[in-house]
Tab-separated table of N, CA and C in Angstrom:
chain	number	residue	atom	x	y	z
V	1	UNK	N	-72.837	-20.390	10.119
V	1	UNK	CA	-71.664	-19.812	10.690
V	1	UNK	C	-70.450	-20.340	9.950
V	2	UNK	N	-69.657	-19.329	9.306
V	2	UNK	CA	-68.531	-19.560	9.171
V	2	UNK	C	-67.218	-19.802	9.471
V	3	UNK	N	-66.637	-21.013	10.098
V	3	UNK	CA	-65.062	-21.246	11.074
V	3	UNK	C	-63.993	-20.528	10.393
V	4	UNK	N	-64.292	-20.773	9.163
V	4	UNK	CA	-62.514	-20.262	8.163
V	4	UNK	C	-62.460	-19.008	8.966
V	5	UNK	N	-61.043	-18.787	8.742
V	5	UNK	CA	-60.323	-17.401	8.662
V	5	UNK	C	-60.545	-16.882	7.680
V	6	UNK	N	-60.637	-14.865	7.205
V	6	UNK	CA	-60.485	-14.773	6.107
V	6	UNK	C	-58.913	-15.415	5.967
V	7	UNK	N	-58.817	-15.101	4.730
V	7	UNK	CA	-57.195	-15.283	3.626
V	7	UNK	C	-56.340	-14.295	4.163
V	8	UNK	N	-55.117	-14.144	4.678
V	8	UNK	CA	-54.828	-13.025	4.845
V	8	UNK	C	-53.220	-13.459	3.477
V	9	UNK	N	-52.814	-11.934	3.284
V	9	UNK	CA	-52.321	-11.669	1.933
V	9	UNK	C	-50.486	-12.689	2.658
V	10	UNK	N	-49.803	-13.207	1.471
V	10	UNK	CA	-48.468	-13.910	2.153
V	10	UNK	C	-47.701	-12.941	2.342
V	11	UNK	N	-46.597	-12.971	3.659
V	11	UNK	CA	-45.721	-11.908	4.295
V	11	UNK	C	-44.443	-12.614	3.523
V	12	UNK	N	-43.349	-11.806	3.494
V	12	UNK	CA	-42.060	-11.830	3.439
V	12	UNK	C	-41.598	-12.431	1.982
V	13	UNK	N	-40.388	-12.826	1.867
V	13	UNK	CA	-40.126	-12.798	0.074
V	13	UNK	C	-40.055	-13.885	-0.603
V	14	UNK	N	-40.310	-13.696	-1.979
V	14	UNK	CA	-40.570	-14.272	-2.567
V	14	UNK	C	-39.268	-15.237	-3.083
V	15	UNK	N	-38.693	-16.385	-3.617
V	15	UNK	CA	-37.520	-16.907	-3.746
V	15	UNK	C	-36.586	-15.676	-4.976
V	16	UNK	N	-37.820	-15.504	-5.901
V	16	UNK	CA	-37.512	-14.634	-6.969
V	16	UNK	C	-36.988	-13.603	-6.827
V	17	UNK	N	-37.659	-12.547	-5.874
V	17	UNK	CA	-37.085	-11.252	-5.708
V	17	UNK	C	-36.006	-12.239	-4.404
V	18	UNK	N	-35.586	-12.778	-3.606
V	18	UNK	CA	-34.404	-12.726	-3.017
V	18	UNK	C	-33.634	-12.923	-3.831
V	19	UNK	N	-33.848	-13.610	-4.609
V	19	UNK	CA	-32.487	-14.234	-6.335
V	19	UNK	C	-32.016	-12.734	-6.224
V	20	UNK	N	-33.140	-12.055	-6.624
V	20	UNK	CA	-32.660	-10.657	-7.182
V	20	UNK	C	-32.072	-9.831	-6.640
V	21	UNK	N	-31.979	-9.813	-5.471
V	21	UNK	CA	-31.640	-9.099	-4.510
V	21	UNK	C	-30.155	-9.516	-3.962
V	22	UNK	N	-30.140	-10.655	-4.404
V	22	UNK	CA	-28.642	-11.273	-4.116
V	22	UNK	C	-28.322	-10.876	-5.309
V	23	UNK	N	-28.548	-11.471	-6.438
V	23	UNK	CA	-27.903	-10.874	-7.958
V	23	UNK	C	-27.488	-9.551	-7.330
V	24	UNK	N	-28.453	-8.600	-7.030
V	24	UNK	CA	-27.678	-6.975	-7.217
V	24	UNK	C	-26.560	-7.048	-6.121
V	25	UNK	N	-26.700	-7.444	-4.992
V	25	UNK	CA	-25.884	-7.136	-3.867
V	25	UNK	C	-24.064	-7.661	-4.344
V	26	UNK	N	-24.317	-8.827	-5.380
V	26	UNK	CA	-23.523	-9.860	-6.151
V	26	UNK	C	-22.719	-8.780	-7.063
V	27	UNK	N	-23.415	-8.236	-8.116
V	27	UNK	CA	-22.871	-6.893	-8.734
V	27	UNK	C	-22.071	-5.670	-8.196
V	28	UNK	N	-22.826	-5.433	-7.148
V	28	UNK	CA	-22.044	-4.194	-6.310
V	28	UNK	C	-20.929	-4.586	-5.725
V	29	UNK	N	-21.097	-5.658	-5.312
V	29	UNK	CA	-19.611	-6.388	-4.606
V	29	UNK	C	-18.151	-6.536	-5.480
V	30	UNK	N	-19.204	-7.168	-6.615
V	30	UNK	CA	-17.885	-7.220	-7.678
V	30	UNK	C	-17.245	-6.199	-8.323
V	31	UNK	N	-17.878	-5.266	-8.268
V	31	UNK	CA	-17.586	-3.377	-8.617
V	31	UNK	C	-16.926	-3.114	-7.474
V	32	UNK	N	-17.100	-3.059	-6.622
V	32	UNK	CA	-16.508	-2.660	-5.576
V	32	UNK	C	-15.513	-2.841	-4.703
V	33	UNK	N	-15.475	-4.077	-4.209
V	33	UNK	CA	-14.229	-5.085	-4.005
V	33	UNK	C	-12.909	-4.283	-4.988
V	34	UNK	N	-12.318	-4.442	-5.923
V	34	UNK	CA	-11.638	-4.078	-6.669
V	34	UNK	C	-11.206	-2.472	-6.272
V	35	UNK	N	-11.740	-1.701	-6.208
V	35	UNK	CA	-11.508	-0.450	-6.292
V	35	UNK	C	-11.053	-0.112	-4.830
V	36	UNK	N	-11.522	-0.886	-4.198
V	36	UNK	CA	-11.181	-0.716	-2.499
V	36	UNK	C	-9.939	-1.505	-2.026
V	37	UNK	N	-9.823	-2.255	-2.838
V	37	UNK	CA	-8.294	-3.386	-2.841
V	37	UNK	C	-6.951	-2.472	-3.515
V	38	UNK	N	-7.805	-1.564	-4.560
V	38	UNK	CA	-6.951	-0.288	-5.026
V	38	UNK	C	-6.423	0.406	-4.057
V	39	UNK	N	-7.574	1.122	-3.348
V	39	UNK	CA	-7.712	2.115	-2.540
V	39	UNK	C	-6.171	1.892	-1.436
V	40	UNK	N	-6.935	0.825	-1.040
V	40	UNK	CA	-5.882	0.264	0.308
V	40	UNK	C	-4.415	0.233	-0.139
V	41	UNK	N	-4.251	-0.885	-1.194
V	41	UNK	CA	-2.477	-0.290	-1.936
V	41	UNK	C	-2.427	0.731	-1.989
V	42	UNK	N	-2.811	1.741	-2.442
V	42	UNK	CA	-2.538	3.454	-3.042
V	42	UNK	C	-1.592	3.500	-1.466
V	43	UNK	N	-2.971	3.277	-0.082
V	43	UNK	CA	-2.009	3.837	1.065
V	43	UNK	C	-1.198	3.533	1.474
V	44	UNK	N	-0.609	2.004	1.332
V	44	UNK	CA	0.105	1.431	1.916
V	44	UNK	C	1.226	1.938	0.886
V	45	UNK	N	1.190	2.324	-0.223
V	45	UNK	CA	1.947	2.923	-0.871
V	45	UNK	C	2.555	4.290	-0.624
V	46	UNK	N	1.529	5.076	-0.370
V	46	UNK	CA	1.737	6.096	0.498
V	46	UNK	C	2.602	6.384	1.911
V	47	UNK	N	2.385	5.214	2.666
V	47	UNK	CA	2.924	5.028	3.728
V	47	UNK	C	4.417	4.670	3.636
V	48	UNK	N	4.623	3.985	2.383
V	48	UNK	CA	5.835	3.635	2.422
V	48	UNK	C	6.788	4.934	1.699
V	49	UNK	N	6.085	6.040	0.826
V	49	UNK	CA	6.539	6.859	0.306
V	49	UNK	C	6.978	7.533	1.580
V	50	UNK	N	6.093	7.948	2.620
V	50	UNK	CA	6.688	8.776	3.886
V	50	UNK	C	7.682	8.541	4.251
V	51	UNK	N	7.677	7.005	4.635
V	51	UNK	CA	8.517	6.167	5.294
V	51	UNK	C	10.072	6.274	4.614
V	52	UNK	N	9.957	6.324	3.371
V	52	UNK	CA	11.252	6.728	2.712
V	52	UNK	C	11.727	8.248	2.860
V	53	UNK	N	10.594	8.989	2.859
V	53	UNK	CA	10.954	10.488	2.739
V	53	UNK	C	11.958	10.488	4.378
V	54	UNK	N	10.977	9.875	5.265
V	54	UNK	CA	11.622	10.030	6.733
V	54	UNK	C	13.370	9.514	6.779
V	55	UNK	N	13.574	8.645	5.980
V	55	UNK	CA	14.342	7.807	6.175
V	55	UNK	C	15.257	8.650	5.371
V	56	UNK	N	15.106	8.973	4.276
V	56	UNK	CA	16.194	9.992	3.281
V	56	UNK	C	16.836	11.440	4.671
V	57	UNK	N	15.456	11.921	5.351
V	57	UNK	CA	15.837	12.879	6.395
V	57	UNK	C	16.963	12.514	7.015
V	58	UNK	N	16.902	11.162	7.463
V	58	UNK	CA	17.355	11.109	8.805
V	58	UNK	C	18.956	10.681	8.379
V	59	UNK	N	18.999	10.653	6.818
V	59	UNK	CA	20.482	9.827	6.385
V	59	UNK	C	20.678	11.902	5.696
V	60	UNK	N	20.213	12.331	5.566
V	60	UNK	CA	20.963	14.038	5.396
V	60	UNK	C	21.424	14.892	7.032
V	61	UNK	N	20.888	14.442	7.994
V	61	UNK	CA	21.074	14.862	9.180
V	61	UNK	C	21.969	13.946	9.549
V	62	UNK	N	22.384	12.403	9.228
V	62	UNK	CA	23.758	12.021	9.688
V	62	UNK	C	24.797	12.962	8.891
V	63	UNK	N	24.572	13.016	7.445
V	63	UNK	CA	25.551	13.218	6.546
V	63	UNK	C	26.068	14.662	7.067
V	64	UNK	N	25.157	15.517	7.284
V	64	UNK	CA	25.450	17.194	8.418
V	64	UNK	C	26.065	16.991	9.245
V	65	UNK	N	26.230	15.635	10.158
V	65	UNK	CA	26.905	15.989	10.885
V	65	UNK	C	28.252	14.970	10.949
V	66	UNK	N	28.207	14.296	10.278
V	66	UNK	CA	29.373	13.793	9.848
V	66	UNK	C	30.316	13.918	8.303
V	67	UNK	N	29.787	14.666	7.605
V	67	UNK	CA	29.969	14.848	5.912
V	67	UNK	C	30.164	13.601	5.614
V	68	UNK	N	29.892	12.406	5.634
V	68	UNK	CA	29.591	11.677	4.914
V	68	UNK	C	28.606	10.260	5.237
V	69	UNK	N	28.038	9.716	4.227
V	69	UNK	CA	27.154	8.459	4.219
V	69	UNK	C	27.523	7.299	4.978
V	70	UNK	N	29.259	7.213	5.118
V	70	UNK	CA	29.939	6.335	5.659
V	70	UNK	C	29.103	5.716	7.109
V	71	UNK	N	29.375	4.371	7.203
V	71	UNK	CA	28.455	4.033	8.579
V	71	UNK	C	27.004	3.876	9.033
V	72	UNK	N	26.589	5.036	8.222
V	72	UNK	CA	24.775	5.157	8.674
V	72	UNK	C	24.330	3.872	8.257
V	73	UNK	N	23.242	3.831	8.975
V	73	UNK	CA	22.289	2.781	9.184
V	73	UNK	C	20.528	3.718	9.438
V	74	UNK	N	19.898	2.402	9.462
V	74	UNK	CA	18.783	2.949	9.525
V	74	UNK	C	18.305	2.676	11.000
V	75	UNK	N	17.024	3.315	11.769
V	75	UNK	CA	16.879	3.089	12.870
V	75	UNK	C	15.279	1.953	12.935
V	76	UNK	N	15.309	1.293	13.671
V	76	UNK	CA	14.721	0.213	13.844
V	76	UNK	C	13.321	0.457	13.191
V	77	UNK	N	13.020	1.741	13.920
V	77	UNK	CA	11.671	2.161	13.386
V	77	UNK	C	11.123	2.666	11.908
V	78	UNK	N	12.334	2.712	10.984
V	78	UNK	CA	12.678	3.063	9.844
V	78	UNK	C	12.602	1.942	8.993
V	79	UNK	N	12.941	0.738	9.445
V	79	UNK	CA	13.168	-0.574	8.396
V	79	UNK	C	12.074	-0.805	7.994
V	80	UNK	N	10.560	-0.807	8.552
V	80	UNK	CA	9.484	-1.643	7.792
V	80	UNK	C	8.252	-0.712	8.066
V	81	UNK	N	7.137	-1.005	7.480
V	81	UNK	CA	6.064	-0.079	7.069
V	81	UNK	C	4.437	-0.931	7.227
V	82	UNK	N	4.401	-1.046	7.908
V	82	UNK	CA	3.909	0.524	8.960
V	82	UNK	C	4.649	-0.564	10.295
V	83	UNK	N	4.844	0.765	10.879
V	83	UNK	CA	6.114	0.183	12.416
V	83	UNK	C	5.839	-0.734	12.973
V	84	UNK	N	4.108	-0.583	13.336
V	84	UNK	CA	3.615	-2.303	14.464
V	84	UNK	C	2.323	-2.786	13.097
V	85	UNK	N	2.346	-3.862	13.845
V	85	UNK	CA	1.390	-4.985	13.021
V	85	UNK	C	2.112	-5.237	11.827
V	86	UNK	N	0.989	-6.304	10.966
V	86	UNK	CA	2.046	-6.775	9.514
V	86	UNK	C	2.478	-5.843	8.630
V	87	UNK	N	4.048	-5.954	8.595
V	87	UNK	CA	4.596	-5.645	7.161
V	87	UNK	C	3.997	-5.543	6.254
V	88	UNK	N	3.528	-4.279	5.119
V	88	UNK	CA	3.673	-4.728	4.169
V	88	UNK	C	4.875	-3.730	3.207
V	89	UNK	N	5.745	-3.443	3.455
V	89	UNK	CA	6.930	-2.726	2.860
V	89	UNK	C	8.156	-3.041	4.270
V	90	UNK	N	9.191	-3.488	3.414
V	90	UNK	CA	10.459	-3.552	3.965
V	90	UNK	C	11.507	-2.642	3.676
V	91	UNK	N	11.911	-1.921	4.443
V	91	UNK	CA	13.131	-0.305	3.950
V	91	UNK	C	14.474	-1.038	4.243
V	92	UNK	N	15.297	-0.590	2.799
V	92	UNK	CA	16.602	-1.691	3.374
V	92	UNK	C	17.377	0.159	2.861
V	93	UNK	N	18.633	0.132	3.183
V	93	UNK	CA	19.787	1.274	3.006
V	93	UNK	C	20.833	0.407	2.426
V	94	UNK	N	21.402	0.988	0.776
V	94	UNK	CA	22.244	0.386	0.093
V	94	UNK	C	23.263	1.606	0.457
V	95	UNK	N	24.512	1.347	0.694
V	95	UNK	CA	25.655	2.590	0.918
V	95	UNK	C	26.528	1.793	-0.473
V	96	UNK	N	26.972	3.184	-1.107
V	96	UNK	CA	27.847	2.857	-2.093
V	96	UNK	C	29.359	3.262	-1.604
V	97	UNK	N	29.732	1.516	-1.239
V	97	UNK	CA	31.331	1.361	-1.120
V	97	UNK	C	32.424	2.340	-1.475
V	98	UNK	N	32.313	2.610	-2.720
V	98	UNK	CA	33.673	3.549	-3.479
V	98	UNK	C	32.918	4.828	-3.159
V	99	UNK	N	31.691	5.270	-2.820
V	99	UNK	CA	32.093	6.744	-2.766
V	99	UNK	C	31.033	7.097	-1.429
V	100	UNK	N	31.332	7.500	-0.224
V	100	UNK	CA	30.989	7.737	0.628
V	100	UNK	C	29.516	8.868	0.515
V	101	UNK	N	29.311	9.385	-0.497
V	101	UNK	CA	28.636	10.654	-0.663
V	101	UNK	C	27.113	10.214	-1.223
V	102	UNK	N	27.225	8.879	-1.670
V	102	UNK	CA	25.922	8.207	-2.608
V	102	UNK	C	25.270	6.890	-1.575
V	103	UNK	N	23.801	7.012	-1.114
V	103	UNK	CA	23.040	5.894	-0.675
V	103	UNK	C	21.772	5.716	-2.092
V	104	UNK	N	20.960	4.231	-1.468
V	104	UNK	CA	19.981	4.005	-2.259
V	104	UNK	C	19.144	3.578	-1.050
V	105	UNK	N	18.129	3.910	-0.904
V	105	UNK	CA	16.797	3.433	-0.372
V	105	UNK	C	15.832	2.535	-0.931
V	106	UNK	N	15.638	1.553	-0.697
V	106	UNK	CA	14.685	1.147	-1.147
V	106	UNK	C	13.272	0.321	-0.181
V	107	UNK	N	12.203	0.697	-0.425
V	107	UNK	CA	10.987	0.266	-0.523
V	107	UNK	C	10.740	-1.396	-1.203
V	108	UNK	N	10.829	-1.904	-0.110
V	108	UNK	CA	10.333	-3.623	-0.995
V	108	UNK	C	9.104	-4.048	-0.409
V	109	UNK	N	7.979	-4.122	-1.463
V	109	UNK	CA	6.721	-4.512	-0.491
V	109	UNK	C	7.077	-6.441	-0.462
V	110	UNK	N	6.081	-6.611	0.825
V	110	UNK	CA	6.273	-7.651	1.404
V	110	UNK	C	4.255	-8.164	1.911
V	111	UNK	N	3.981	-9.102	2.303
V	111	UNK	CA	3.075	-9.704	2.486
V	111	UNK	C	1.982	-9.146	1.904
V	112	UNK	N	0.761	-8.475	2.069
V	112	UNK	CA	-0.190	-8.215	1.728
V	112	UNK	C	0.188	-7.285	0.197
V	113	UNK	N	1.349	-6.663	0.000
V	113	UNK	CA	1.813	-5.952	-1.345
V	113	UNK	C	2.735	-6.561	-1.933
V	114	UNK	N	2.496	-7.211	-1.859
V	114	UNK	CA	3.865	-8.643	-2.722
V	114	UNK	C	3.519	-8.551	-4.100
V	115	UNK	N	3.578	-8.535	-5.397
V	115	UNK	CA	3.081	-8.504	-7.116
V	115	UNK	C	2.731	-7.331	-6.665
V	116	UNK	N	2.763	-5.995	-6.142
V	116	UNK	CA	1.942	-5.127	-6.272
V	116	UNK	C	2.944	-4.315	-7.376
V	117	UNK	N	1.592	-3.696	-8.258
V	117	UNK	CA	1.903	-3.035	-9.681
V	117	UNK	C	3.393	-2.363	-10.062
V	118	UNK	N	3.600	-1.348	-8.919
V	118	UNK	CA	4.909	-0.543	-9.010
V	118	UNK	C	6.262	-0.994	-8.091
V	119	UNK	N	5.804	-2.419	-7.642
V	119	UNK	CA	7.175	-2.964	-7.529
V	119	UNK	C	7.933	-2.339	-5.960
V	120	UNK	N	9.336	-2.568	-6.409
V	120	UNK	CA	9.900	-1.913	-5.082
V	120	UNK	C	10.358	-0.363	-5.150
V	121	UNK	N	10.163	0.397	-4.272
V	121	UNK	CA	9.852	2.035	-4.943
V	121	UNK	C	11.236	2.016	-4.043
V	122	UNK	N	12.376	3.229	-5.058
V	122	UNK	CA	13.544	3.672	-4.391
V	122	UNK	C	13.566	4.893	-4.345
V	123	UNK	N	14.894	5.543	-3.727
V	123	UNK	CA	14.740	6.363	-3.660
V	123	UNK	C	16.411	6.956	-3.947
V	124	UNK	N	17.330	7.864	-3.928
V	124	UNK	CA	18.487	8.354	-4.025
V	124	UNK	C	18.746	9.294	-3.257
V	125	UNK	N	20.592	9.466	-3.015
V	125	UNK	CA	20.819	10.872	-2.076
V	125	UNK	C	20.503	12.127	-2.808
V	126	UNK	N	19.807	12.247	-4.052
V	126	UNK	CA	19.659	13.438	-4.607
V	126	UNK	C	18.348	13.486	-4.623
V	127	UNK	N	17.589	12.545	-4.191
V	127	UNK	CA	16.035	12.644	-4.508
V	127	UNK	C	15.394	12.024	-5.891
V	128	UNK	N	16.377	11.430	-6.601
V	128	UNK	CA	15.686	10.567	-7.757
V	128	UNK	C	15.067	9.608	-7.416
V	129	UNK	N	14.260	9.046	-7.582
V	129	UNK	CA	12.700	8.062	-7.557
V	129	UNK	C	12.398	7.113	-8.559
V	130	UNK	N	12.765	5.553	-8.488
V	130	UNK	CA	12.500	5.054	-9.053
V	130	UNK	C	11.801	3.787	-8.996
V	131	UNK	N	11.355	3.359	-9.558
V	131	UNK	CA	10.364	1.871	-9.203
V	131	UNK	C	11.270	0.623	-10.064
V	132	UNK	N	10.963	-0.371	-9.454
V	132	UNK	CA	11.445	-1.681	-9.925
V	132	UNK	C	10.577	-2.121	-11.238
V	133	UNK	N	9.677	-1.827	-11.329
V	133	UNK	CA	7.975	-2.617	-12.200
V	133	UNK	C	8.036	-1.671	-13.524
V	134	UNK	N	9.244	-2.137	-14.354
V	134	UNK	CA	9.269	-0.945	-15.488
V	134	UNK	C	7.377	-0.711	-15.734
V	135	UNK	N	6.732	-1.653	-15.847
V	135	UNK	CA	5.453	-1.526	-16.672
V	135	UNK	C	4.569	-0.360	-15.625
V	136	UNK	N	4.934	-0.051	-14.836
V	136	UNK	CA	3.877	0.866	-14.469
V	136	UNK	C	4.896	2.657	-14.642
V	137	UNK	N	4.291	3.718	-14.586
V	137	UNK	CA	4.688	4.837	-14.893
V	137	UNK	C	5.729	5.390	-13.920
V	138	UNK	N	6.518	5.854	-12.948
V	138	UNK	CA	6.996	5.977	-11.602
V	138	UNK	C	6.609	6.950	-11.023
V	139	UNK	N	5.364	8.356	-12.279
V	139	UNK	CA	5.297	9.372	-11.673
V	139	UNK	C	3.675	9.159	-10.966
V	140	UNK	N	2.928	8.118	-11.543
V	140	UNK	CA	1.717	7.203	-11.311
V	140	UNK	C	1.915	6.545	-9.583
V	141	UNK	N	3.042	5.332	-9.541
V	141	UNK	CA	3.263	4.922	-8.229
V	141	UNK	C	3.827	5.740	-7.235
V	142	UNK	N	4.633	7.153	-7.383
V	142	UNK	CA	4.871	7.786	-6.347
V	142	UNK	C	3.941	9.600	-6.495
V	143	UNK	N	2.929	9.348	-6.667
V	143	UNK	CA	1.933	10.122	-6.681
V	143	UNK	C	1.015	9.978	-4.943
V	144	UNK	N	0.549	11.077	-4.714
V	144	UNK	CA	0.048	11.274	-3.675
V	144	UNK	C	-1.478	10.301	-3.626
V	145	UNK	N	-1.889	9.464	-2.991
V	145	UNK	CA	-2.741	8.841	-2.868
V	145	UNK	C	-4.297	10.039	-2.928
């Protein structure tokens, strides 16, 4: 009579294939990570492009009804991007002193978009668009996500 057990075959993995399996998971991460860190600026970029468009509105509907730039301000909900939770774009309103008829908008990212590529994105009472970050293109950073 025989006591042994047969042999039965070993379950679960080997150190080798887990190496490997971390290696790949290791690869995809590092591909990926990056493009999704993209992704997320593009919107927050985006968000702040609205955020200016809104904000240019709301300084042509003072100017209608007062003919001029004189005075305006921005409204609370207008200064930073996105309205609740963290900042990451600050909206400031430059009024030009000598001539009542000319503002500047600008877009300054702040915490999580701080070094980000295209800088602080502006804007003008005529609709000209410009970025702070000569090195990136301006038609690139205020492009639709």
């Amino acid at each position: 009579m025989n006591l042994s057990s047969p042999r039965r075959p070993p379950t679960g993995f080997s150190l080798i294939e887990l190496l490997a399996a971390l290696a790949i998971a290791t690869l995809l991460a590092a591909i990926a990570l990056p493009a999704y860190q993209e992704h997320v600026r593009r919107t927050h970029r985006a968000a702040a492009q609205l955020a200016l468009m809104e904000a240019e509105h709301h300084l042509h509907r003072y100017h209608a009804a007062r003919l001029s730039f004189a005075g305006a301000a921005l409204p609370d909900a207008l200064t930073r991007v996105p309205a609740t939770g963290a900042a990451v774009y600050r909206l400031t309103l430059t009024l030009d002193a000598s001539q009542t008829q000319r503002f500047t908008l600008a877009a300054t990212p702040t915490g999580a978009m701080q070094g980000d590529r295209c800088g602080t994105l502006s804007v003008d009472q005529t609709g000209r668009r410009t970025i702070s970050n000569n090195a990136a293109d301006t038609r690139d950073c205020f492009k639709a996500s």
